Amino acid sequence: MEKVLISTRDLSKIYHMGEVSVEALRDATLDIYEGEFVVILGPSGSGKSTLLNIIGGMDTPTHGKVFFRGQELGDLDDNGLTRYRRENIGFIFQFYNLLPNLTARENVELVTDMSSDPLDVMEVLDKVGLKERADHFPSQLSGGEQQRVAVARAVAKNPEVLLCDEPTGALDNITGRVVLKVLKEINRSLGKTVLVITHNAAIAEMANRVLYLSNGRIASIRTIENPIDPERIEW
Ligand SMILES: Nc1ncnc2c1ncn2[C@@H]1O[C@H](COP(=O)(O)OP(=O)(O)OP(=O)(O)O)[C@@H](O)[C@H]1O
Ligand SMILES: [Mg+2]
């Protein structure tokens, strides 16, 4: 039996900017299962990042609820929410956000030092194919390698979920594919639940399910019967 890990119920988010209000998310109801690889597609401004940020406890909905293992995030105080983010969620962004004056290893250690149940830093760097580059600084690494350090950093604190907002957005196709392969491998071998936002519809074919957002709404959810290997993505 598949277990629900995250549920959203009728999520909406309205941003007020002076006279104008923007409905970034409308009535988004969704269940995410343990160990799933979910790809989120949709045009620019359709609410993808808003949804991910609310799931990750970085933003709060205007209406509606998010549950993680049955715990409603809205019931947590600031400390509870911080703990939720720290223990359960690994974020990966388009622009790596590595500290330039720390090596790859130190960038990852920064996070494991704060974690209650971290993985071994060198083992995780090995998993993303960067064991030999552990002592290199970000400026000595390619974009794809830097993004793999960012993946290692998110994974090393051993969260249940990886939330990736356009992780290949700044990478060329070949490099992007390597990053996706790493994400898929972490999903498969460590059983982490992975949500990936992308503009690239071809990436969807490697997912278990694909969510389409349109104008703040979940327009459709598609199950992929036979997800393809990231190597076979045609960009
Ligand atoms: N902090 C904010 N203040 C005001 N409006 C916002 C804010 N964040 C997002 N929005 C608006 O909400 C809508 C959804 O934004 P969101 O960032 O979720 O879209 P997206 O699907 O991630 O787009 P993109 O593909 O360009 O990253 C957009 O119209 C955006 O301008
Ligand atoms: Mg976005």
PDB file of N, CA, C and O and ligand atoms in Angstrom, residues 43-50 52-53 94 165-166 197 199, ligand 2:
ATOM      1  N   PRO A  43       3.181  26.940 -17.202  1.00  0.00           N
ATOM      2  CA  PRO A  43       3.805  28.162 -17.702  1.00  0.00           C
ATOM      3  C   PRO A  43       4.332  29.048 -16.575  1.00  0.00           C
ATOM      4  O   PRO A  43       3.963  28.866 -15.411  1.00  0.00           O
ATOM      5  N   SER A  44       5.161  29.993 -16.951  1.00  0.00           N
ATOM      6  CA  SER A  44       5.682  30.965 -15.991  1.00  0.00           C
ATOM      7  C   SER A  44       4.511  31.688 -15.321  1.00  0.00           C
ATOM      8  O   SER A  44       3.571  32.102 -15.992  1.00  0.00           O
ATOM      9  N   GLY A  45       4.572  31.791 -14.008  1.00  0.00           N
ATOM     10  CA  GLY A  45       3.527  32.492 -13.277  1.00  0.00           C
ATOM     11  C   GLY A  45       2.331  31.619 -12.927  1.00  0.00           C
ATOM     12  O   GLY A  45       1.339  32.104 -12.367  1.00  0.00           O
ATOM     13  N   SER A  46       2.399  30.318 -13.212  1.00  0.00           N
ATOM     14  CA  SER A  46       1.246  29.446 -12.973  1.00  0.00           C
ATOM     15  C   SER A  46       1.139  28.976 -11.522  1.00  0.00           C
ATOM     16  O   SER A  46       0.176  28.296 -11.170  1.00  0.00           O
ATOM     17  N   GLY A  47       2.144  29.286 -10.707  1.00  0.00           N
ATOM     18  CA  GLY A  47       2.028  28.965  -9.278  1.00  0.00           C
ATOM     19  C   GLY A  47       2.898  27.816  -8.800  1.00  0.00           C
ATOM     20  O   GLY A  47       2.781  27.366  -7.655  1.00  0.00           O
ATOM     21  N   LYS A  48       3.815  27.365  -9.660  1.00  0.00           N
ATOM     22  CA  LYS A  48       4.650  26.206  -9.316  1.00  0.00           C
ATOM     23  C   LYS A  48       5.500  26.458  -8.068  1.00  0.00           C
ATOM     24  O   LYS A  48       5.486  25.664  -7.129  1.00  0.00           O
ATOM     25  N   SER A  49       6.245  27.558  -8.077  1.00  0.00           N
ATOM     26  CA  SER A  49       7.116  27.853  -6.928  1.00  0.00           C
ATOM     27  C   SER A  49       6.279  28.128  -5.683  1.00  0.00           C
ATOM     28  O   SER A  49       6.653  27.733  -4.575  1.00  0.00           O
ATOM     29  N   THR A  50       5.156  28.793  -5.872  1.00  0.00           N
ATOM     30  CA  THR A  50       4.281  29.079  -4.728  1.00  0.00           C
ATOM     31  C   THR A  50       3.842  27.777  -4.066  1.00  0.00           C
ATOM     32  O   THR A  50       3.922  27.638  -2.836  1.00  0.00           O
ATOM     33  N   LEU A  52       5.321  24.814  -4.214  1.00  0.00           N
ATOM     34  CA  LEU A  52       6.480  24.144  -3.604  1.00  0.00           C
ATOM     35  C   LEU A  52       6.883  24.828  -2.290  1.00  0.00           C
ATOM     36  O   LEU A  52       7.184  24.163  -1.296  1.00  0.00           O
ATOM     37  N   ASN A  53       6.879  26.149  -2.310  1.00  0.00           N
ATOM     38  CA  ASN A  53       7.282  26.886  -1.106  1.00  0.00           C
ATOM     39  C   ASN A  53       6.297  26.682   0.048  1.00  0.00           C
ATOM     40  O   ASN A  53       6.695  26.633   1.213  1.00  0.00           O
ATOM     41  N   GLN A  94      17.489  26.756  -8.560  1.00  0.00           N
ATOM     42  CA  GLN A  94      18.114  26.882  -9.874  1.00  0.00           C
ATOM     43  C   GLN A  94      19.576  27.327  -9.756  1.00  0.00           C
ATOM     44  O   GLN A  94      20.437  26.827 -10.458  1.00  0.00           O
ATOM     45  N   ASP A 165      13.356  23.388  -7.275  1.00  0.00           N
ATOM     46  CA  ASP A 165      12.730  24.420  -8.105  1.00  0.00           C
ATOM     47  C   ASP A 165      13.634  24.717  -9.303  1.00  0.00           C
ATOM     48  O   ASP A 165      14.618  25.431  -9.176  1.00  0.00           O
ATOM     49  N   GLU A 166      13.287  24.154 -10.440  1.00  0.00           N
ATOM     50  CA  GLU A 166      14.065  24.282 -11.672  1.00  0.00           C
ATOM     51  C   GLU A 166      15.550  23.945 -11.472  1.00  0.00           C
ATOM     52  O   GLU A 166      16.417  24.776 -11.772  1.00  0.00           O
ATOM     53  N   ILE A 197      10.252  20.959 -10.092  1.00  0.00           N
ATOM     54  CA  ILE A 197       9.622  21.922 -10.999  1.00  0.00           C
ATOM     55  C   ILE A 197      10.504  22.075 -12.221  1.00  0.00           C
ATOM     56  O   ILE A 197      11.727  22.190 -12.101  1.00  0.00           O
ATOM     57  N   HIS A 199      10.459  23.631 -16.614  1.00  0.00           N
ATOM     58  CA  HIS A 199       9.748  24.145 -17.782  1.00  0.00           C
ATOM     59  C   HIS A 199       9.792  23.152 -18.922  1.00  0.00           C
ATOM     60  O   HIS A 199       9.166  23.344 -19.959  1.00  0.00           O
TER      61      HIS A 199
HETATM   62 MG    MG B   2       8.990  29.510 -10.178  1.00  0.00          MG
END
